[in-house]
Amino acid sequence: MILGISLTVLNLVLNIILIRGLGPIPAFGTKGAAMGTCIASGSLAIYALWKLWGGGWVISFPRGQGYGPDWAIIRELFRFGLPSGFQGIVANIGGVFMLAFIGSLPQSAAAQAAFAVCYTQLFSLVTWTSVGLMGASAAIAGQNLGAGKPDRTAAAVHVAARIGLTSAAIIGALFLLIPRQLLAIFGMHDPVVVDIAVQLLHVLSLSGLFIAVALTYTGGLTGTGDTKSPLYISIASQVALPLGICFVIQQTGTLQPIHIWIAILVGHAARCGLSVARFNQGRWRNIKVDIGAAKA
């Protein structure tokens, strides 16, 4: 978190200085933005490597074990990491096909504008918080399971879910109570676009509750080593179900924006239900990460 904040602030300061110029530093324009980004990223990378080498953090480079590849750890990383990577690919595929359905609407331009502002921008207020809680759930779940305290793992994930649900409820209330004011921040005043966007925000006010809970339990599953279940759940809830609903409606009638919004809601609700159910099964309690050979 500290490195992320430092990178953002340093990048902002350097861009302002290098783009516009300051004192003896000339204005580089567009090149200044690239220079600022490279300098900020490179500086933080060098600092992080220095800290890892010096051993000032909890995680550091091991001493006395050589610097060759540790294939035991690499195999475990692939075994647990690949499903998580594919999960992100699945989400992107589902998003691309959903945009295709939005583009096929009679009022596609208005719907795409509403989707870009409401789902991509405003709904990120829910997803940013939930993704952070997902990472926290994964870390705490893995730590407690590794310490032989699975009950604390379950309790931590449940608490994270309640925090995410509360945050999503607050943001959802804003979507319900002041949707037009939120849209005005982005300069949206066209009546057709605003009406569709308000409709989407109303649906997202409920959808946010489901996705907030789903992501925290996804973090609990991945943190304990069950990375395949979230992948399968994503395929079902983010691709098969919402896209299937849109396809059926498109083939049997006239697809409208509200149909797509409801399909997204159904997908989020399904992901929430499946994630909670899978976690509560408790099969993650018996998952082992075998890297003993790496220490031999």
PDB file of N, CA and C in Angstrom, residues 3 34 39 69 85 99 183 241 252 263:
ATOM      1  N   LEU A   3       3.983   1.531  -1.003  1.00  0.00           N
ATOM      2  CA  LEU A   3       4.655   1.659  -2.299  1.00  0.00           C
ATOM      3  C   LEU A   3       3.688   2.172  -3.359  1.00  0.00           C
ATOM      4  N   ALA A  34       5.863  10.521 -20.128  1.00  0.00           N
ATOM      5  CA  ALA A  34       6.557   9.233 -20.212  1.00  0.00           C
ATOM      6  C   ALA A  34       7.784   9.218 -19.305  1.00  0.00           C
ATOM      7  N   ILE A  39      10.626   7.329 -14.508  1.00  0.00           N
ATOM      8  CA  ILE A  39      11.460   7.667 -13.344  1.00  0.00           C
ATOM      9  C   ILE A  39      10.797   7.206 -12.056  1.00  0.00           C
ATOM     10  N   PRO A  69      16.871 -21.094 -10.043  1.00  0.00           N
ATOM     11  CA  PRO A  69      15.432 -21.348  -9.937  1.00  0.00           C
ATOM     12  C   PRO A  69      15.136 -22.439  -8.911  1.00  0.00           C
ATOM     13  N   GLY A  85      -5.015 -16.607 -12.703  1.00  0.00           N
ATOM     14  CA  GLY A  85      -4.737 -15.862 -13.922  1.00  0.00           C
ATOM     15  C   GLY A  85      -5.815 -16.068 -14.972  1.00  0.00           C
ATOM     16  N   LEU A  99     -20.146  -6.155 -24.031  1.00  0.00           N
ATOM     17  CA  LEU A  99     -20.106  -4.927 -24.811  1.00  0.00           C
ATOM     18  C   LEU A  99     -20.660  -5.139 -26.214  1.00  0.00           C
ATOM     19  N   LEU A 183     -24.274  11.480 -12.117  1.00  0.00           N
ATOM     20  CA  LEU A 183     -24.037  11.481 -13.560  1.00  0.00           C
ATOM     21  C   LEU A 183     -23.630  12.868 -14.053  1.00  0.00           C
ATOM     22  N   LEU A 241     -23.872 -17.532 -17.700  1.00  0.00           N
ATOM     23  CA  LEU A 241     -25.196 -17.088 -17.264  1.00  0.00           C
ATOM     24  C   LEU A 241     -25.613 -15.743 -17.857  1.00  0.00           C
ATOM     25  N   THR A 252     -35.186 -14.501 -29.075  1.00  0.00           N
ATOM     26  CA  THR A 252     -36.638 -14.712 -28.924  1.00  0.00           C
ATOM     27  C   THR A 252     -37.436 -13.423 -28.886  1.00  0.00           C
ATOM     28  N   ALA A 263     -29.221  -9.048 -16.523  1.00  0.00           N
ATOM     29  CA  ALA A 263     -28.313 -10.192 -16.727  1.00  0.00           C
ATOM     30  C   ALA A 263     -27.045 -10.024 -15.899  1.00  0.00           C
TER      31      ALA A 263
END
